[in-house]
Amino acid sequence: KNQVEQSPQSLIILEGKNCTLQCNYTVSPFSNLRWYKQDTGRGPVSLTIMTFSENTKSNGRYTATLDADTKQSSLHITASQLSDSASYICVVSSAYSSASKIIFGSGTRLSIRP
Amino acid sequence: DAGVIQSPRHEVTEMGQEVTLRCKPISGHDYLFWYRQTMMRGLELLIYFNNNVPIDDSGMPEDRFSAKMPNASFSTLKIQPSEPRDSAVYFCASSLAVLNTEAFFGQGTRLTVV
């Protein structure tokens, strides 16, 4: 069964600290993995897209890693800011001959405290 | 480009009524996606189109839901008849391709069925 599991479900850290969010998946065949940031009341915004051959990708203070062998990904946030408070969603796509499947994780709700 | 535009932003309707949600994708994007987000189930892909043709509608919950894309710049998601359990935020997104490209989300339509 295709699944995407994220941990932790929620996280509270102090401003300026680093944190790492986890995403494990069982999607097959794998096509790509995306991390989205969703602010409250808004649509998700893409942070990174990673394909099978990519191990790491950065977007400012956000760095995503992918281990296709263990089917794990992480999103590392450096020097957190209050504006990083949001839900972070891991999305894995699977490619078939006729269509693609897009499977969402349930998200990690991150709160940054001053 | 103004991004993906959804209307209305909020909709409150009585159970049994027909509801139509609208979406204007980013010009030039060949793919359009409809998602539903609830606290209980997170983000769920309902259906996606490629060049105005529905490709995968396996996420549509039941026959009360229907989606159309009459042209490249407009899509609708209709619920008839609506039920309280349909209450959710409905997002539309568009992208250049279904895989390995960023999907851009609209602001969403918050639907409340009473």
PDB file of C-alpha atoms in Angstrom:
ATOM      1  CA  LYS A   1       0.000   0.000   0.000  1.00  0.00           C
ATOM      2  CA  ASN A   2       1.327   3.443  -0.915  1.00  0.00           C
ATOM      3  CA  GLN A   3       1.835   5.484   2.219  1.00  0.00           C
ATOM      4  CA  VAL A   4       3.660   8.570   3.377  1.00  0.00           C
ATOM      5  CA  GLU A   5       4.276   9.003   7.082  1.00  0.00           C
ATOM      6  CA  GLN A   6       5.622  12.131   8.697  1.00  0.00           C
ATOM      7  CA  SER A   7       7.069  12.724  12.101  1.00  0.00           C
ATOM      8  CA  PRO A   8       6.765  14.357  14.446  1.00  0.00           C
ATOM      9  CA  GLN A   9       3.118  15.311  14.171  1.00  0.00           C
ATOM     10  CA  SER A  10       3.881  18.629  15.820  1.00  0.00           C
ATOM     11  CA  LEU A  11       6.976  20.415  17.014  1.00  0.00           C
ATOM     12  CA  ILE A  12       7.666  23.533  19.048  1.00  0.00           C
ATOM     13  CA  ILE A  13      11.114  25.116  19.017  1.00  0.00           C
ATOM     14  CA  LEU A  14      12.652  28.420  19.999  1.00  0.00           C
ATOM     15  CA  GLU A  15      13.450  31.034  17.410  1.00  0.00           C
ATOM     16  CA  GLY A  16      16.974  30.643  16.079  1.00  0.00           C
ATOM     17  CA  LYS A  17      17.143  26.908  16.711  1.00  0.00           C
ATOM     18  CA  ASN A  18      17.465  24.240  14.033  1.00  0.00           C
ATOM     19  CA  CYS A  19      15.036  21.401  13.496  1.00  0.00           C
ATOM     20  CA  THR A  20      14.572  18.344  11.310  1.00  0.00           C
ATOM     21  CA  LEU A  21      11.315  16.912  10.048  1.00  0.00           C
ATOM     22  CA  GLN A  22      11.053  13.333   8.850  1.00  0.00           C
ATOM     23  CA  CYS A  23       9.180  11.650   6.026  1.00  0.00           C
ATOM     24  CA  ASN A  24       9.079   7.903   5.392  1.00  0.00           C
ATOM     25  CA  TYR A  25       7.309   6.458   2.396  1.00  0.00           C
ATOM     26  CA  THR A  26       6.383   3.143   0.860  1.00  0.00           C
ATOM     27  CA  VAL A  27       5.319   4.516  -2.506  1.00  0.00           C
ATOM     28  CA  SER A  28       6.299   2.468  -5.512  1.00  0.00           C
ATOM     29  CA  PRO A  29       7.314   3.043  -8.219  1.00  0.00           C
ATOM     30  CA  PHE A  30       8.857   6.233  -6.931  1.00  0.00           C
ATOM     31  CA  SER A  31       8.963   9.306  -9.106  1.00  0.00           C
ATOM     32  CA  ASN A  32       9.640  12.299  -6.893  1.00  0.00           C
ATOM     33  CA  LEU A  33       9.289  13.682  -3.407  1.00  0.00           C
ATOM     34  CA  ARG A  34       8.226  17.225  -2.576  1.00  0.00           C
ATOM     35  CA  TRP A  35       8.154  19.245   0.569  1.00  0.00           C
ATOM     36  CA  TYR A  36       5.488  21.897   0.891  1.00  0.00           C
ATOM     37  CA  LYS A  37       5.042  24.652   3.440  1.00  0.00           C
ATOM     38  CA  GLN A  38       1.485  25.617   4.271  1.00  0.00           C
ATOM     39  CA  ASP A  39       0.771  28.728   6.287  1.00  0.00           C
ATOM     40  CA  THR A  40      -2.514  28.807   8.163  1.00  0.00           C
ATOM     41  CA  GLY A  41      -5.376  29.714   5.852  1.00  0.00           C
ATOM     42  CA  ARG A  42      -3.295  29.551   2.686  1.00  0.00           C
ATOM     43  CA  GLY A  43      -2.488  27.038   0.007  1.00  0.00           C
ATOM     44  CA  PRO A  44       0.695  24.926   0.152  1.00  0.00           C
ATOM     45  CA  VAL A  45       3.846  26.383  -1.358  1.00  0.00           C
ATOM     46  CA  SER A  46       6.550  24.158  -2.785  1.00  0.00           C
ATOM     47  CA  LEU A  47       9.926  24.177  -1.012  1.00  0.00           C
ATOM     48  CA  THR A  48      11.811  21.428  -2.840  1.00  0.00           C
ATOM     49  CA  ILE A  49      11.309  18.706  -5.423  1.00  0.00           C
ATOM     50  CA  MET A  50      13.645  15.724  -5.416  1.00  0.00           C
ATOM     51  CA  THR A  51      13.918  12.898  -7.897  1.00  0.00           C
ATOM     52  CA  PHE A  52      15.429   9.467  -7.418  1.00  0.00           C
ATOM     53  CA  SER A  53      18.964  10.567  -8.248  1.00  0.00           C
ATOM     54  CA  GLU A  54      19.061  13.559  -5.923  1.00  0.00           C
ATOM     55  CA  ASN A  55      20.322  13.189  -2.362  1.00  0.00           C
ATOM     56  CA  THR A  56      20.062  16.735  -1.148  1.00  0.00           C
ATOM     57  CA  LYS A  57      18.546  20.004  -2.235  1.00  0.00           C
ATOM     58  CA  SER A  58      18.531  23.379  -0.552  1.00  0.00           C
ATOM     59  CA  ASN A  59      16.194  26.344  -0.694  1.00  0.00           C
ATOM     60  CA  GLY A  60      17.560  29.075   1.524  1.00  0.00           C
ATOM     61  CA  ARG A  61      17.444  27.904   5.108  1.00  0.00           C
ATOM     62  CA  TYR A  62      15.585  24.739   4.068  1.00  0.00           C
ATOM     63  CA  THR A  63      17.571  21.637   3.147  1.00  0.00           C
ATOM     64  CA  ALA A  64      15.898  18.429   2.054  1.00  0.00           C
ATOM     65  CA  THR A  65      17.602  15.057   1.907  1.00  0.00           C
ATOM     66  CA  LEU A  66      16.471  11.886   0.214  1.00  0.00           C
ATOM     67  CA  ASP A  67      17.605   8.323   0.730  1.00  0.00           C
ATOM     68  CA  ALA A  68      15.863   6.323  -1.969  1.00  0.00           C
ATOM     69  CA  ASP A  69      17.231   3.055  -0.617  1.00  0.00           C
ATOM     70  CA  THR A  70      15.661   3.431   2.814  1.00  0.00           C
ATOM     71  CA  LYS A  71      12.769   5.488   1.430  1.00  0.00           C
ATOM     72  CA  GLN A  72      13.333   8.311   3.843  1.00  0.00           C
ATOM     73  CA  SER A  73      13.486  12.049   3.480  1.00  0.00           C
ATOM     74  CA  SER A  74      14.156  14.836   5.908  1.00  0.00           C
ATOM     75  CA  LEU A  75      13.644  18.576   5.865  1.00  0.00           C
ATOM     76  CA  HIS A  76      16.156  20.522   7.915  1.00  0.00           C
ATOM     77  CA  ILE A  77      15.428  24.115   8.872  1.00  0.00           C
ATOM     78  CA  THR A  78      18.374  26.200   9.942  1.00  0.00           C
ATOM     79  CA  ALA A  79      18.221  29.216  12.240  1.00  0.00           C
ATOM     80  CA  SER A  80      14.448  29.112  12.503  1.00  0.00           C
ATOM     81  CA  GLN A  81      12.389  32.282  12.252  1.00  0.00           C
ATOM     82  CA  LEU A  82       8.908  33.086  13.490  1.00  0.00           C
ATOM     83  CA  SER A  83       7.721  32.984   9.873  1.00  0.00           C
ATOM     84  CA  ASP A  84       8.672  29.314   9.684  1.00  0.00           C
ATOM     85  CA  SER A  85       5.637  28.516  11.826  1.00  0.00           C
ATOM     86  CA  ALA A  86       3.494  26.459   9.467  1.00  0.00           C
ATOM     87  CA  SER A  87       2.572  22.940   8.471  1.00  0.00           C
ATOM     88  CA  TYR A  88       5.143  21.076   6.411  1.00  0.00           C
ATOM     89  CA  ILE A  89       3.786  18.433   4.091  1.00  0.00           C
ATOM     90  CA  CYS A  90       5.712  15.650   2.402  1.00  0.00           C
ATOM     91  CA  VAL A  91       4.273  14.506  -0.925  1.00  0.00           C
ATOM     92  CA  VAL A  92       5.441  11.509  -2.923  1.00  0.00           C
ATOM     93  CA  SER A  93       4.518  10.903  -6.536  1.00  0.00           C
ATOM     94  CA  SER A  94       4.411   7.572  -8.259  1.00  0.00           C
ATOM     95  CA  ALA A  95       4.448   7.225 -12.017  1.00  0.00           C
ATOM     96  CA  TYR A  96       2.467   4.708 -13.981  1.00  0.00           C
ATOM     97  CA  SER A  97       2.067   4.308 -17.701  1.00  0.00           C
ATOM     98  CA  SER A  98      -1.307   5.939 -17.805  1.00  0.00           C
ATOM     99  CA  ALA A  99      -1.417   8.190 -14.768  1.00  0.00           C
ATOM    100  CA  SER A 100       0.419   9.310 -11.691  1.00  0.00           C
ATOM    101  CA  LYS A 101      -0.428   8.833  -8.070  1.00  0.00           C
ATOM    102  CA  ILE A 102       0.214  11.617  -5.620  1.00  0.00           C
ATOM    103  CA  ILE A 103       0.290  10.626  -1.983  1.00  0.00           C
ATOM    104  CA  PHE A 104       0.328  13.176   0.828  1.00  0.00           C
ATOM    105  CA  GLY A 105       1.715  12.853   4.298  1.00  0.00           C
ATOM    106  CA  SER A 106      -0.379  14.181   7.147  1.00  0.00           C
ATOM    107  CA  GLY A 107       2.076  16.970   7.789  1.00  0.00           C
ATOM    108  CA  THR A 108       4.147  18.274  10.681  1.00  0.00           C
ATOM    109  CA  ARG A 109       2.856  21.370  12.415  1.00  0.00           C
ATOM    110  CA  LEU A 110       5.846  23.497  13.393  1.00  0.00           C
ATOM    111  CA  SER A 111       5.578  26.344  15.879  1.00  0.00           C
ATOM    112  CA  ILE A 112       8.443  28.753  16.436  1.00  0.00           C
ATOM    113  CA  ARG A 113       8.430  30.517  19.794  1.00  0.00           C
ATOM    114  CA  PRO A 114      10.215  33.843  20.343  1.00  0.00           C
TER     115      PRO A 114
ATOM    116  CA  ASP B   1       0.621  36.062 -13.731  1.00  0.00           C
ATOM    117  CA  ALA B   2      -1.740  36.304 -10.783  1.00  0.00           C
ATOM    118  CA  GLY B   3      -1.296  32.663  -9.911  1.00  0.00           C
ATOM    119  CA  VAL B   4      -4.059  30.110  -9.520  1.00  0.00           C
ATOM    120  CA  ILE B   5      -7.317  31.880  -8.823  1.00  0.00           C
ATOM    121  CA  GLN B   6     -10.147  30.214  -6.975  1.00  0.00           C
ATOM    122  CA  SER B   7     -13.625  31.440  -6.243  1.00  0.00           C
ATOM    123  CA  PRO B   8     -15.387  31.869  -4.013  1.00  0.00           C
ATOM    124  CA  ARG B   9     -12.975  32.089  -1.071  1.00  0.00           C
ATOM    125  CA  HIS B  10     -15.715  31.100   1.338  1.00  0.00           C
ATOM    126  CA  GLU B  11     -18.990  29.310   0.756  1.00  0.00           C
ATOM    127  CA  VAL B  12     -21.681  28.490   3.267  1.00  0.00           C
ATOM    128  CA  THR B  13     -24.583  26.431   2.035  1.00  0.00           C
ATOM    129  CA  GLU B  14     -27.377  24.309   3.345  1.00  0.00           C
ATOM    130  CA  MET B  15     -27.336  20.553   3.119  1.00  0.00           C
ATOM    131  CA  GLY B  16     -28.843  19.347  -0.116  1.00  0.00           C
ATOM    132  CA  GLN B  17     -27.896  22.392  -2.123  1.00  0.00           C
ATOM    133  CA  GLU B  18     -25.638  22.335  -5.141  1.00  0.00           C
ATOM    134  CA  VAL B  19     -22.210  23.881  -4.722  1.00  0.00           C
ATOM    135  CA  THR B  20     -19.881  24.914  -7.539  1.00  0.00           C
ATOM    136  CA  LEU B  21     -16.264  25.802  -6.938  1.00  0.00           C
ATOM    137  CA  ARG B  22     -14.263  27.525  -9.642  1.00  0.00           C
ATOM    138  CA  CYS B  23     -10.622  27.600 -10.607  1.00  0.00           C
ATOM    139  CA  LYS B  24      -8.516  29.481 -13.104  1.00  0.00           C
ATOM    140  CA  PRO B  25      -5.090  27.855 -13.522  1.00  0.00           C
ATOM    141  CA  ILE B  26      -1.874  29.605 -14.394  1.00  0.00           C
ATOM    142  CA  SER B  27      -1.733  30.297 -18.110  1.00  0.00           C
ATOM    143  CA  GLY B  28       0.316  27.702 -19.954  1.00  0.00           C
ATOM    144  CA  HIS B  29       0.034  25.023 -17.317  1.00  0.00           C
ATOM    145  CA  ASP B  30      -1.163  21.750 -18.783  1.00  0.00           C
ATOM    146  CA  TYR B  31      -2.130  20.098 -15.518  1.00  0.00           C
ATOM    147  CA  LEU B  32      -4.858  21.054 -13.091  1.00  0.00           C
ATOM    148  CA  PHE B  33      -5.504  19.386  -9.762  1.00  0.00           C
ATOM    149  CA  TRP B  34      -8.375  19.522  -7.296  1.00  0.00           C
ATOM    150  CA  TYR B  35      -7.601  18.757  -3.639  1.00  0.00           C
ATOM    151  CA  ARG B  36      -9.608  18.629  -0.448  1.00  0.00           C
ATOM    152  CA  GLN B  37      -8.154  19.341   2.973  1.00  0.00           C
ATOM    153  CA  THR B  38      -9.677  18.515   6.343  1.00  0.00           C
ATOM    154  CA  MET B  39      -8.238  18.275   9.808  1.00  0.00           C
ATOM    155  CA  MET B  40      -9.030  14.577   9.971  1.00  0.00           C
ATOM    156  CA  ARG B  41      -7.761  13.470   6.575  1.00  0.00           C
ATOM    157  CA  GLY B  42      -5.232  16.126   5.608  1.00  0.00           C
ATOM    158  CA  LEU B  43      -4.760  16.898   1.924  1.00  0.00           C
ATOM    159  CA  GLU B  44      -6.379  14.515  -0.558  1.00  0.00           C
ATOM    160  CA  LEU B  45      -6.113  14.564  -4.319  1.00  0.00           C
ATOM    161  CA  LEU B  46      -9.600  14.365  -5.809  1.00  0.00           C
ATOM    162  CA  ILE B  47      -8.936  14.543  -9.542  1.00  0.00           C
ATOM    163  CA  TYR B  48      -6.469  15.894 -12.029  1.00  0.00           C
ATOM    164  CA  PHE B  49      -6.657  16.973 -15.650  1.00  0.00           C
ATOM    165  CA  ASN B  50      -4.116  17.040 -18.437  1.00  0.00           C
ATOM    166  CA  ASN B  51      -4.927  19.330 -21.338  1.00  0.00           C
ATOM    167  CA  ASN B  52      -8.518  19.568 -20.105  1.00  0.00           C
ATOM    168  CA  VAL B  53      -8.965  15.784 -20.011  1.00  0.00           C
ATOM    169  CA  PRO B  54      -9.539  14.029 -16.659  1.00  0.00           C
ATOM    170  CA  ILE B  55      -6.685  11.592 -16.088  1.00  0.00           C
ATOM    171  CA  ASP B  56      -7.281  10.207 -12.610  1.00  0.00           C
ATOM    172  CA  ASP B  57     -10.512  10.712 -10.698  1.00  0.00           C
ATOM    173  CA  SER B  58     -10.018   7.867  -8.255  1.00  0.00           C
ATOM    174  CA  GLY B  59      -9.923  10.330  -5.388  1.00  0.00           C
ATOM    175  CA  MET B  60     -13.408  11.665  -6.011  1.00  0.00           C
ATOM    176  CA  PRO B  61     -15.318  10.492  -2.951  1.00  0.00           C
ATOM    177  CA  GLU B  62     -18.634   9.636  -4.580  1.00  0.00           C
ATOM    178  CA  ASP B  63     -21.002  10.381  -7.408  1.00  0.00           C
ATOM    179  CA  ARG B  64     -22.135  13.581  -5.766  1.00  0.00           C
ATOM    180  CA  PHE B  65     -18.808  15.069  -6.817  1.00  0.00           C
ATOM    181  CA  SER B  66     -18.065  16.002 -10.407  1.00  0.00           C
ATOM    182  CA  ALA B  67     -15.365  18.092 -12.054  1.00  0.00           C
ATOM    183  CA  LYS B  68     -15.106  19.616 -15.485  1.00  0.00           C
ATOM    184  CA  MET B  69     -12.547  21.525 -17.443  1.00  0.00           C
ATOM    185  CA  PRO B  70     -14.258  22.993 -20.490  1.00  0.00           C
ATOM    186  CA  ASN B  71     -11.156  24.892 -21.572  1.00  0.00           C
ATOM    187  CA  ALA B  72      -7.549  25.468 -20.591  1.00  0.00           C
ATOM    188  CA  SER B  73      -8.345  28.431 -18.381  1.00  0.00           C
ATOM    189  CA  PHE B  74     -11.281  27.235 -16.330  1.00  0.00           C
ATOM    190  CA  SER B  75     -12.342  24.302 -14.196  1.00  0.00           C
ATOM    191  CA  THR B  76     -15.226  23.604 -11.848  1.00  0.00           C
ATOM    192  CA  LEU B  77     -15.780  21.196  -9.000  1.00  0.00           C
ATOM    193  CA  LYS B  78     -19.441  20.574  -8.299  1.00  0.00           C
ATOM    194  CA  ILE B  79     -21.062  18.881  -5.328  1.00  0.00           C
ATOM    195  CA  GLN B  80     -24.703  17.941  -5.717  1.00  0.00           C
ATOM    196  CA  PRO B  81     -26.315  17.427  -3.285  1.00  0.00           C
ATOM    197  CA  SER B  82     -23.966  18.761  -0.635  1.00  0.00           C
ATOM    198  CA  GLU B  83     -23.684  17.184   2.812  1.00  0.00           C
ATOM    199  CA  PRO B  84     -22.179  18.455   6.085  1.00  0.00           C
ATOM    200  CA  ARG B  85     -19.287  16.000   5.761  1.00  0.00           C
ATOM    201  CA  ASP B  86     -18.249  17.797   2.594  1.00  0.00           C
ATOM    202  CA  SER B  87     -17.190  20.752   4.709  1.00  0.00           C
ATOM    203  CA  ALA B  88     -13.496  21.308   3.993  1.00  0.00           C
ATOM    204  CA  VAL B  89     -11.064  23.570   2.220  1.00  0.00           C
ATOM    205  CA  TYR B  90     -10.885  22.786  -1.472  1.00  0.00           C
ATOM    206  CA  PHE B  91      -7.686  23.671  -3.283  1.00  0.00           C
ATOM    207  CA  CYS B  92      -6.990  23.922  -6.960  1.00  0.00           C
ATOM    208  CA  ALA B  93      -3.429  23.673  -8.246  1.00  0.00           C
ATOM    209  CA  SER B  94      -1.770  23.778 -11.635  1.00  0.00           C
ATOM    210  CA  SER B  95       1.596  22.765 -13.026  1.00  0.00           C
ATOM    211  CA  LEU B  96       3.493  22.441 -16.263  1.00  0.00           C
ATOM    212  CA  ALA B  97       3.775  18.691 -15.848  1.00  0.00           C
ATOM    213  CA  VAL B  98       2.518  16.108 -13.408  1.00  0.00           C
ATOM    214  CA  LEU B  99       5.948  14.922 -12.374  1.00  0.00           C
ATOM    215  CA  ASN B 100       9.084  16.687 -11.243  1.00  0.00           C
ATOM    216  CA  THR B 101       7.694  20.172 -11.527  1.00  0.00           C
ATOM    217  CA  GLU B 102       6.315  22.530  -8.987  1.00  0.00           C
ATOM    218  CA  ALA B 103       2.565  22.658  -8.512  1.00  0.00           C
ATOM    219  CA  PHE B 104       1.164  26.071  -7.671  1.00  0.00           C
ATOM    220  CA  PHE B 105      -1.822  26.174  -5.371  1.00  0.00           C
ATOM    221  CA  GLY B 106      -4.665  28.631  -5.197  1.00  0.00           C
ATOM    222  CA  GLN B 107      -5.820  30.195  -1.946  1.00  0.00           C
ATOM    223  CA  GLY B 108      -8.537  27.614  -1.544  1.00  0.00           C
ATOM    224  CA  THR B 109     -12.289  27.710  -1.040  1.00  0.00           C
ATOM    225  CA  ARG B 110     -13.510  27.094   2.477  1.00  0.00           C
ATOM    226  CA  LEU B 111     -16.804  25.237   2.175  1.00  0.00           C
ATOM    227  CA  THR B 112     -19.180  24.902   5.082  1.00  0.00           C
ATOM    228  CA  VAL B 113     -22.302  22.817   4.646  1.00  0.00           C
ATOM    229  CA  VAL B 114     -24.826  23.283   7.424  1.00  0.00           C
TER     230      VAL B 114
END
